[in-house]
Coordinates of C-alpha atoms and ligand atoms in Angstrom, one line a residue:
X7 CA -8.8 -51.2 1.9
X8 CA -11.5 -48.7 2.9
X9 CA -12.2 -45.2 1.6
X10 CA -9.4 -42.8 2.4
X11 CA -9.8 -39.3 3.2
X12 CA -8.1 -36.6 0.8
X13 CA -7.3 -33.2 2.3
X14 CA -8.8 -30.7 0.1
X15 CA -6.2 -27.5 0.0
X16 CA -8.1 -24.5 -1.3
X17 CA -5.7 -21.7 -2.8
X18 CA -8.3 -19.7 -4.5
X19 CA -7.4 -16.9 -2.4
X20 CA -3.6 -17.0 -3.2
X21 CA -2.9 -18.9 -6.4
X22 CA -6.3 -18.0 -7.8
X23 CA -6.1 -14.5 -6.9
X24 CA -2.8 -14.2 -8.8
X25 CA -4.6 -14.7 -12.1
X26 CA -5.5 -11.5 -14.1
X27 CA -8.7 -9.8 -13.3
X28 CA -9.2 -12.0 -10.0
X29 CA -7.8 -9.8 -7.5
X30 CA -9.9 -9.2 -4.4
X31 CA -10.0 -6.5 -1.7
X32 CA -10.0 -7.5 2.0
X33 CA -13.8 -7.7 2.5
X34 CA -14.2 -9.8 -0.6
X35 CA -11.4 -12.0 0.7
X36 CA -13.0 -12.7 4.0
X37 CA -16.4 -13.1 2.2
X38 CA -14.8 -15.8 0.0
X39 CA -12.8 -17.4 3.0
X40 CA -16.2 -17.7 5.0
X41 CA -17.8 -19.3 1.9
X42 CA -14.8 -21.8 1.6
X43 CA -15.1 -22.6 5.2
X44 CA -19.0 -23.4 4.8
X45 CA -17.9 -25.6 1.6
X46 CA -15.9 -27.6 3.9
X47 CA -12.4 -27.3 2.6
X48 CA -9.7 -28.5 5.1
X49 CA -7.2 -25.8 4.4
X50 CA -7.5 -22.3 3.2
X51 CA -4.5 -20.8 1.5
X52 CA -5.2 -17.1 2.5
X53 CA -2.4 -15.2 0.8
X54 CA 1.3 -14.3 0.7
X55 CA 1.7 -11.9 3.4
X56 CA 5.3 -10.4 2.5
X57 CA 3.7 -9.5 -1.1
X58 CA 1.9 -6.4 0.3
X59 CA 0.2 -4.9 3.4
X60 CA -3.1 -5.6 1.9
X61 CA -2.1 -9.5 1.5
X62 CA -0.9 -9.5 5.3
X63 CA -4.0 -7.8 6.4
X64 CA -6.3 -10.4 4.5
X65 CA -4.4 -13.3 5.8
X66 CA -4.7 -12.0 9.5
X67 CA -8.3 -11.4 9.1
X68 CA -9.0 -14.7 7.7
X69 CA -7.0 -16.3 10.4
X70 CA -9.1 -14.4 12.9
X71 CA -12.3 -15.3 11.5
X72 CA -12.2 -18.8 10.0
X73 CA -11.6 -21.0 13.0
X74 CA -12.3 -24.6 11.6
X75 CA -10.1 -25.1 8.6
X76 CA -6.3 -24.8 8.8
X77 CA -5.2 -21.4 7.3
X78 CA -2.0 -21.4 5.4
X79 CA 0.1 -18.4 4.4
X80 CA 2.9 -18.7 1.5
X81 CA 6.3 -17.4 1.9
X82 CA 9.8 -17.9 0.2
X83 CA 12.5 -19.9 2.3
X84 CA 14.2 -16.4 3.3
X85 CA 13.6 -15.2 6.9
X86 CA 11.7 -12.0 6.3
X87 CA 9.0 -13.8 4.3
X88 CA 8.7 -16.6 7.0
X89 CA 8.6 -14.1 9.9
X90 CA 6.0 -12.1 8.1
X91 CA 3.9 -15.0 7.2
X92 CA 4.0 -16.3 11.0
X93 CA 3.1 -12.8 12.1
X94 CA 0.0 -12.7 9.9
X95 CA -0.9 -16.2 10.9
X96 CA -0.2 -16.1 14.6
X97 CA -3.9 -15.9 15.7
X98 CA -5.2 -18.6 13.6
X99 CA -6.8 -21.5 15.5
X100 CA -4.8 -24.0 13.2
X101 CA -2.0 -22.2 11.5
X102 CA 0.2 -23.5 8.7
X103 CA 3.4 -22.0 7.2
X104 CA 3.8 -22.9 3.5
X105 CA 7.2 -22.4 2.4
X106 CA 8.5 -22.9 -1.1
X107 CA 11.6 -23.0 -3.3
X108 CA 12.3 -23.8 -6.8
X109 CA 14.3 -26.9 -7.3
X110 CA 14.6 -27.4 -11.2
X111 CA 17.9 -26.5 -12.7
X112 CA 16.0 -24.0 -15.0
X113 CA 14.8 -22.0 -12.0
X114 CA 18.0 -22.5 -9.9
X115 CA 20.2 -21.1 -12.7
X116 CA 18.0 -18.4 -14.3
X117 CA 15.7 -17.3 -11.6
X118 CA 17.6 -17.8 -8.3
X119 CA 21.4 -18.1 -9.6
X120 CA 21.7 -20.7 -6.7
X121 CA 23.5 -24.3 -6.9
X122 CA 21.7 -27.0 -6.0
X123 CA 23.7 -27.4 -2.7
X124 CA 22.8 -23.6 -1.9
X125 CA 19.3 -24.5 -2.4
X126 CA 19.4 -27.4 -0.1
X127 CA 20.9 -25.0 2.5
X128 CA 18.0 -22.8 2.1
X129 CA 15.4 -25.3 2.5
X130 CA 17.1 -26.7 5.7
X131 CA 17.1 -23.2 7.2
X132 CA 13.8 -22.0 6.0
X133 CA 12.0 -24.8 7.2
X134 CA 13.9 -24.8 10.7
X135 CA 13.0 -21.2 11.0
X136 CA 9.3 -21.8 10.1
X137 CA 9.4 -24.8 12.4
X138 CA 10.4 -22.6 15.3
X139 CA 7.0 -20.5 15.0
X140 CA 4.7 -23.1 14.0
X141 CA 4.4 -27.0 14.3
X142 CA 2.5 -27.4 10.9
X143 CA 5.0 -26.5 8.0
X144 CA 4.4 -27.3 4.4
X145 CA 7.2 -27.2 1.9
X146 CA 6.7 -27.0 -1.8
X147 CA 9.5 -27.7 -4.3
X148 CA 8.5 -25.3 -7.1
X149 CA 8.6 -26.8 -10.6
X150 CA 9.1 -30.2 -9.2
X151 CA 8.0 -31.7 -12.3
X152 CA 11.0 -30.4 -14.2
X153 CA 13.4 -31.1 -11.4
X154 CA 15.8 -34.0 -11.4
X155 CA 14.0 -36.7 -9.6
X156 CA 17.1 -37.8 -7.6
X157 CA 17.8 -34.1 -6.4
X158 CA 14.0 -33.8 -5.7
X159 CA 14.6 -37.0 -3.4
X160 CA 17.6 -35.2 -1.7
X161 CA 15.4 -32.0 -1.1
X162 CA 12.5 -33.7 0.5
X163 CA 14.7 -35.8 2.7
X164 CA 16.3 -32.4 4.0
X165 CA 12.8 -30.9 4.3
X166 CA 11.5 -33.8 6.4
X167 CA 14.7 -33.8 8.6
X168 CA 14.2 -29.9 9.2
X169 CA 10.6 -30.7 10.4
X170 CA 8.2 -30.3 7.3
X171 CA 5.0 -32.0 7.9
X172 CA 3.5 -31.6 4.3
X173 CA 5.8 -32.2 1.0
X174 CA 4.1 -30.6 -2.1
X175 CA 5.3 -31.7 -5.6
X176 CA 4.0 -28.9 -7.7
X177 CA 3.5 -29.1 -11.5
X178 CA 4.1 -25.3 -11.6
X179 CA 4.1 -24.9 -15.4
X180 CA 1.4 -27.5 -16.1
X181 CA 3.9 -29.8 -18.1
X182 CA 3.5 -33.4 -16.6
X183 CA 1.1 -36.0 -17.8
X184 CA -0.9 -38.5 -15.7
X185 CA 1.2 -41.6 -15.9
X186 CA 4.5 -39.5 -15.4
X187 CA 3.4 -37.7 -12.4
X188 CA 2.1 -41.0 -11.0
X189 CA 5.5 -42.4 -11.4
X190 CA 7.1 -39.4 -9.8
X191 CA 5.0 -39.7 -6.6
X192 CA 5.8 -43.5 -6.7
X193 CA 9.5 -42.7 -7.0
X194 CA 9.6 -40.3 -4.1
X195 CA 7.6 -42.7 -1.8
X196 CA 10.0 -45.3 -2.5
X197 CA 13.1 -43.3 -1.9
X198 CA 12.6 -40.4 0.5
X199 CA 13.6 -41.4 3.9
X200 CA 10.7 -40.6 6.5
X201 CA 8.3 -39.9 3.8
X202 CA 5.5 -42.2 5.2
X203 CA 5.3 -39.9 8.2
X204 CA 4.3 -36.9 6.3
X205 CA 1.6 -35.9 3.8
X206 CA 2.3 -35.9 0.2
X207 CA 0.7 -33.0 -1.5
X208 CA -0.1 -32.2 -5.2
X209 CA -0.6 -28.9 -7.1
X210 CA -1.2 -28.8 -10.7
X211 CA -1.5 -26.0 -13.1
X212 CA -3.7 -26.6 -16.1
X213 CA -1.6 -25.2 -19.3
X214 CA -2.2 -28.4 -21.0
X215 CA -5.7 -29.0 -19.7
X216 CA -4.3 -31.8 -17.5
X217 CA -4.5 -30.3 -13.9
X218 CA -7.3 -32.4 -12.7
X219 CA -6.4 -35.8 -14.5
X220 CA -2.9 -35.2 -12.9
X221 CA -4.1 -34.6 -9.5
X222 CA -6.3 -37.8 -9.6
X223 CA -3.3 -39.7 -10.9
X224 CA -1.1 -38.6 -8.1
X225 CA -3.9 -39.5 -5.6
X226 CA -3.9 -43.0 -6.8
X227 CA 0.0 -43.1 -6.4
X228 CA -0.2 -42.0 -2.7
X229 CA -0.8 -38.3 -2.6
X230 CA -3.2 -37.4 0.1
X231 CA -3.6 -33.5 -0.2
X232 CA -4.8 -31.9 -3.4
X233 CA -4.2 -28.2 -3.8
X234 CA -6.9 -26.6 -6.1
X235 CA -8.9 -23.6 -6.7
X236 CA -12.7 -22.7 -7.2
X237 CA -13.6 -22.6 -10.7
X238 CA -10.1 -23.5 -11.7
X239 CA -8.9 -19.8 -11.6
X240 CA -5.0 -19.4 -11.2
X241 CA -1.8 -18.3 -12.7
X242 CA -2.2 -18.5 -16.8
X243 CA -4.7 -21.5 -17.4
X244 CA -5.5 -22.0 -13.9
X245 CA -5.1 -24.5 -11.2
X246 CA -7.0 -27.8 -10.9
X247 CA -10.5 -27.0 -10.3
X248 CA -11.7 -28.0 -6.8
X249 CA -15.3 -28.9 -8.0
X250 CA -13.9 -31.3 -10.5
X251 CA -11.4 -33.1 -8.2
X252 CA -14.2 -33.4 -5.6
X253 CA -17.0 -34.6 -7.9
X254 CA -14.5 -36.9 -9.7
X255 CA -13.7 -38.6 -6.4
X256 CA -17.4 -38.6 -5.4
X257 CA -19.0 -39.8 -8.7
X258 CA -16.4 -42.4 -9.4
X259 CA -15.7 -43.8 -6.0
X260 CA -16.1 -47.4 -7.5
X261 CA -13.0 -46.5 -9.6
X262 CA -11.2 -44.2 -6.8
X263 CA -11.9 -45.3 -3.2
X264 CA -11.3 -41.7 -1.7
X265 CA -13.4 -39.2 -0.1
X266 CA -13.5 -35.6 0.9
X267 CA -14.8 -33.4 3.6
X268 CA -16.4 -31.1 1.2
X269 CA -20.2 -30.2 1.2
X270 CA -21.0 -31.0 -2.2
X271 CA -24.4 -29.1 -2.2
X272 CA -22.3 -25.9 -1.2
X273 CA -20.4 -26.2 -4.5
X274 CA -22.4 -24.0 -6.8
X275 CA -23.1 -21.3 -4.3
X276 CA -19.2 -21.1 -3.7
X277 CA -18.7 -20.9 -7.4
X278 CA -21.2 -18.2 -7.8
X279 CA -19.8 -16.3 -4.8
X280 CA -16.5 -16.2 -6.5
X281 CA -17.8 -15.4 -9.8
X282 CA -19.6 -12.5 -8.5
X283 CA -16.8 -11.3 -6.4
X284 CA -14.2 -11.1 -9.3
X285 CA -16.6 -10.6 -12.1
X286 CA -15.0 -13.5 -14.1
X287 CA -17.8 -15.7 -15.0
X288 CA -17.4 -19.3 -15.3
X289 CA -17.6 -20.6 -19.2
X290 CA -20.9 -22.0 -20.0
X291 CA -19.6 -25.6 -20.7
X292 CA -17.5 -25.6 -17.6
X293 CA -17.8 -29.1 -15.8
X294 CA -20.0 -29.2 -12.7
X295 CA -20.5 -25.3 -12.4
X296 CA -21.1 -24.0 -15.9
X297 CA -24.6 -23.0 -17.1
X298 CA -24.6 -25.7 -19.6
X299 CA -23.2 -28.5 -17.3
X300 CA -26.7 -30.0 -16.6
X301 CA -28.7 -28.7 -19.9
X302 CA -29.7 -31.3 -22.3
X303 CA -30.2 -29.8 -25.8
X304 CA -30.8 -32.3 -28.3
X305 CA -34.1 -34.0 -28.7
X306 CA -32.6 -37.5 -28.3
X307 CA -31.0 -36.4 -25.0
X308 CA -34.3 -34.7 -23.8
X309 CA -36.5 -37.9 -24.7
X310 CA -33.8 -40.0 -22.7
X311 CA -33.8 -37.8 -19.8
X312 CA -37.7 -37.9 -19.6
X313 CA -37.5 -41.6 -19.7
X314 CA -34.8 -42.0 -17.0
X315 CA -32.5 -39.3 -15.8
X316 CA -29.7 -41.8 -15.5
X317 CA -29.6 -42.2 -19.5
X318 CA -27.5 -38.8 -19.6
X319 CA -26.9 -37.7 -16.3
X320 CA -24.0 -38.9 -14.1
X321 CA -24.7 -36.8 -11.2
X322 CA -27.9 -34.5 -10.4
X323 CA -27.7 -30.7 -10.3
X324 CA -29.0 -30.8 -6.8
X325 CA -26.1 -32.8 -5.8
X326 CA -23.7 -29.8 -6.3
X327 CA -26.5 -27.3 -5.2
X328 CA -27.8 -26.3 -8.6
X329 CA -31.3 -25.7 -8.1
X330 CA -33.5 -25.7 -11.1
X331 CA -34.9 -22.1 -11.6
X332 CA -38.5 -21.6 -10.6
X333 CA -40.6 -18.7 -10.0
X334 CA -40.4 -18.2 -6.3
X335 CA -41.9 -14.9 -5.3
X336 CA -44.1 -12.1 -6.7
X337 CA -45.0 -8.6 -5.8
X338 CA -47.3 -9.7 -2.9
X339 CA -45.1 -12.1 -1.2
X340 CA -44.3 -10.9 2.4
X341 CA -41.1 -10.6 4.5
X342 CA -41.7 -14.0 6.1
X343 CA -41.8 -16.0 2.6
X344 CA -38.7 -13.8 1.6
X345 CA -36.8 -14.8 4.7
X346 CA -37.7 -18.5 4.3
X347 CA -36.8 -18.5 0.7
X348 CA -33.4 -16.7 1.5
X349 CA -32.8 -19.5 4.2
X350 CA -33.6 -21.9 1.7
X351 CA -30.9 -20.7 -0.9
X352 CA -28.3 -20.8 2.0
X353 CA -28.4 -17.0 3.4
X354 CA -30.1 -16.9 6.7
X355 CA -30.6 -13.1 7.1
X356 CA -30.2 -11.0 10.2
X357 CA -33.1 -8.5 10.9
X358 CA -31.2 -5.6 9.6
X359 CA -30.2 -7.2 6.3
X360 CA -33.6 -9.0 6.0
X361 CA -35.1 -5.2 6.1
X362 CA -32.7 -4.1 3.4
X363 CA -33.2 -7.2 1.4
X364 CA -37.0 -6.7 1.8
X365 CA -36.7 -3.1 0.5
X366 CA -34.7 -4.3 -2.4
X367 CA -37.1 -6.9 -3.2
X368 CA -40.3 -4.8 -3.4
X369 CA -38.4 -2.2 -5.4
X370 CA -37.5 -5.0 -8.0
X371 CA -40.9 -6.4 -8.0
X372 CA -42.3 -3.2 -9.3
X373 CA -39.9 -3.4 -12.1
X374 CA -40.2 -7.1 -12.7
X375 CA -43.2 -9.4 -12.5
X376 CA -41.4 -12.6 -11.9
X377 CA -38.7 -13.0 -9.1
X378 CA -36.5 -15.9 -9.5
X379 CA -33.8 -17.4 -7.1
X380 CA -31.1 -15.7 -9.2
X381 CA -32.8 -12.4 -8.8
X382 CA -32.9 -13.1 -5.0
X383 CA -29.0 -14.0 -5.0
X384 CA -28.2 -10.8 -6.9
X385 CA -29.9 -8.9 -4.0
X386 CA -27.7 -10.6 -1.6
X387 CA -24.7 -10.3 -3.5
X388 CA -25.2 -6.7 -4.7
X389 CA -27.4 -5.1 -2.2
X390 CA -26.0 -6.4 1.1
X391 CA -22.5 -6.0 0.7
X392 CA -20.6 -4.4 3.4
X393 CA -18.6 -1.7 1.4
X394 CA -20.0 1.3 3.0
X395 CA -21.7 3.6 0.3
X396 CA -19.9 7.0 0.6
X397 CA -22.1 7.9 -2.4
X398 CA -25.5 6.5 -3.2
X399 CA -27.2 6.8 -6.5
X400 CA -30.4 9.2 -6.1
X401 CA -31.5 9.7 -9.6
X402 CA -30.4 9.2 -13.1
X403 CA -31.2 10.3 -16.6
X404 CA -29.5 9.5 -19.9
X405 CA -30.2 10.3 -23.3
X406 CA -28.4 8.8 -26.6
X407 CA -29.1 8.5 -30.1
X408 CA -27.6 7.7 -33.4
X409 CA -26.4 11.1 -34.5
X410 CA -25.8 13.1 -31.2
X411 CA -23.7 13.1 -28.2
X412 CA -25.2 11.1 -25.2
X413 CA -25.8 13.4 -22.4
X414 CA -26.5 12.2 -18.6
X415 CA -27.5 13.8 -15.4
X416 CA -26.8 12.0 -12.1
X417 CA -27.7 12.9 -8.7
X418 CA -25.5 11.3 -6.0
X419 CA -26.1 11.5 -1.9
X420 CA -23.5 11.7 0.5
X421 CA -23.4 12.5 4.1
X422 CA -23.1 16.3 2.9
X423 CA -26.3 16.1 1.0
X424 CA -27.5 15.5 -2.6
X425 CA -25.6 16.8 -5.6
X426 CA -26.2 16.8 -9.2
X427 CA -24.0 17.0 -12.4
X428 CA -24.4 16.7 -16.0
X429 CA -22.0 15.2 -18.5
X430 CA -21.5 14.2 -22.3
X431 CA -20.0 11.3 -23.7
X432 CA -19.9 9.1 -26.9
X433 CA -22.4 6.7 -25.3
X434 CA -24.9 6.9 -22.5
X435 CA -22.4 4.6 -20.2
X436 CA -19.8 6.9 -20.7
X437 CA -21.6 10.2 -20.1
X438 CA -23.0 8.8 -16.8
X439 CA -19.4 7.7 -15.7
X440 CA -18.2 11.2 -16.7
X441 CA -20.9 12.8 -14.5
X442 CA -20.1 10.3 -11.5
X443 CA -16.3 11.4 -11.7
X444 CA -17.3 15.2 -11.6
X445 CA -19.4 14.3 -8.4
X446 CA -16.9 12.1 -6.5
X447 CA -13.8 14.0 -7.6
X448 CA -12.1 10.6 -8.8
X449 CA -11.1 10.1 -12.1
X450 CA -11.7 6.5 -13.4
X451 CA -10.3 4.6 -16.3
X452 CA -12.5 1.8 -17.4
X453 CA -10.5 -1.4 -17.9
X454 CA -13.2 -3.9 -18.5
X455 CA -16.8 -3.8 -18.8
X456 CA -19.2 -6.8 -18.8
X457 CA -23.0 -7.3 -18.7
X458 CA -25.3 -10.3 -18.6
X459 CA -28.9 -11.0 -18.0
X460 CA -29.4 -12.9 -14.6
X461 CA -32.8 -14.0 -15.7
X462 CA -34.7 -14.5 -19.2
X463 CA -37.3 -12.0 -20.5
X464 CA -37.5 -8.4 -21.7
X465 CA -37.8 -7.2 -18.0
X466 CA -34.6 -9.3 -16.9
X467 CA -32.2 -7.9 -14.3
X468 CA -28.9 -7.1 -15.9
X469 CA -25.9 -7.4 -14.0
X470 CA -22.7 -5.3 -14.8
X471 CA -19.3 -6.2 -13.9
X472 CA -16.6 -3.7 -14.3
X473 CA -12.8 -3.0 -13.7
X474 CA -12.1 0.5 -13.2
X475 CA -8.5 2.0 -12.5
X476 CA -8.3 4.8 -10.2
X477 CA -5.0 6.3 -9.4
X478 CA -3.3 3.3 -11.1
X479 CA -5.0 0.7 -9.0
X480 CA -7.8 -1.5 -10.4
X481 CA -11.0 -2.0 -8.6
X482 CA -13.7 -4.2 -9.5
X483 CA -17.5 -3.1 -9.3
X484 CA -20.8 -4.7 -9.8
X485 CA -24.4 -3.4 -9.8
X486 CA -27.7 -4.9 -11.0
X487 CA -30.8 -3.5 -12.3
X488 CA -33.5 -3.9 -14.8
X489 CA -32.1 -1.0 -16.6
X490 CA -28.6 -1.4 -18.0
X491 CA -27.4 2.2 -17.7
X492 CA -28.5 2.2 -14.1
X493 CA -26.7 -1.3 -13.2
X494 CA -23.5 0.3 -15.1
X495 CA -23.7 3.3 -12.9
X496 CA -24.3 1.2 -9.8
X497 CA -21.3 -0.9 -10.7
X498 CA -19.2 2.3 -11.2
X499 CA -20.2 3.6 -7.8
X500 CA -19.5 0.4 -6.3
X501 CA -15.9 0.4 -7.4
X502 CA -15.5 4.1 -6.5
X503 CA -16.9 3.4 -3.0
X504 CA -14.3 0.8 -2.6
X505 CA -11.6 3.1 -3.6
X506 CA -13.0 5.5 -0.9
X507 CA -13.3 2.7 1.7
X508 CA -9.7 1.3 1.1
X509 CA -8.4 4.7 1.5
X510 CA -10.6 5.1 4.7
X511 CA -11.2 8.6 3.2
X512 CA -14.2 10.6 4.4
X513 CA -16.0 11.6 1.3
X514 CA -14.4 13.8 -1.1
X515 CA -16.3 17.2 -1.2
X516 CA -18.7 16.7 -4.0
X517 CA -17.9 18.9 -7.0
X518 CA -21.2 20.3 -8.1
X519 CA -23.4 22.7 -6.5
X520 CA -26.5 21.2 -4.5
X521 CA -29.6 21.8 -6.5
Ligands
KIV6 O1 2.7 -23.5 -8.8 C1 3.5 -23.3 -7.8 O2 4.5 -24.1 -8.0 C2 3.1 -22.7 -6.6 C3 3.9 -22.9 -5.4 C4 4.3 -21.6 -4.6 C5 3.3 -24.0 -4.3 O3 2.1 -22.0 -6.6
ZN7 ZN1 0.7 -22.5 -8.4

């Protein structure tokens, strides 16, 4: 038996986005979807269109822009959901309607208040309706692993009869274990009529830390699609991590004769793209993409590595796109060298983008002697985002001390000119945010604030990620600078500009007088 192809179904933008702090706006979802397309995933689940107008718009935009992968949209088995999913998907090159219904007795009784018979009817009608729109229909039996196995056989038989092309067996609450899950897949393969003509999919949550192990066990038992998310984000403890599934199949092909279409070298960049969009950093010891995944600390390990890398390394960092940090450019590097380095990092820049990047680069090299790859990536992420800057930071001064109020003076520019405000706060960051609020007329409530140094040394660039609530809606923002107060105000402004962009508002008049 040769190597068999496993379909990678990425649900970062749907299940992943449902996890706390991971919500993304339309621009960010599109950026992530394009990166997932470059990564080579087979299916991108772009959202749940009936859930909100924003979700609908994101699915529609992704369906228009990402032409190679299948674009899936989630819906319950009810007509309004299905029709809305199809409306969002209809311009996709390869659309898939993904409809689901819970099948466990617990969910039927307490969540849906439906009998097993009623649920069977909903599955039949829902899939038939989806099929009337789209030939590719996936059906998920939510909470499959806590459902009665014989009832699941009936549900899947009805789903196939109604036209489903993919049957998903989710471990919705992360409850199963590898041996049991593998037996369930085998049980279904032996009993569901027509199952050989459809794809069996698995979708595992990580409540017991078994999502990847369960997914691989199911693949060995005959599943041919794995649903997963980048960095393992998702409801509660998350979903099976895409990078772990893909690399386990790649590194241990001797034990598991399966392959995927994922471009391994793009894994790290995709992981970083997500972390930067959401502000949710990957834990340092996270397999494959964590900061320490390829670090060797103990003397014995380092000695072994110097003798031969294979002593302690089962895959190279380069194989997943992790480049060893090295000095790349300095103050006198030219535009050409910069363009070339961006290209090597996977970001071929258009002329206008390169002009902007070069400006940011020269500014940074005035503040910082050594420019590392990570600094350049921060320029792409933070400097070249496409959120229009309704307000731009022009100047900033903040003072703080142990026995005084912090004060800040901030100058912002908008189409209407430059304006300055002062404010006090119980710290310099708090004071500059207050000054920004006065200038923009928005009132933000800080929900989360995180900072990390992108590179080492006293002149390191600090990157700030924040979540701010404006009018009851949380928005993420990020900013980078060698000065952490400046990075903070840039992050805050980034969030404020997103609010204004999403409202499609013209600039709110600046509150202060021009100076
Ligand atoms: O976990 C789950 O059951 C799901 C389904 C909607 C596929 O996310
Ligand atoms: Zn899920």
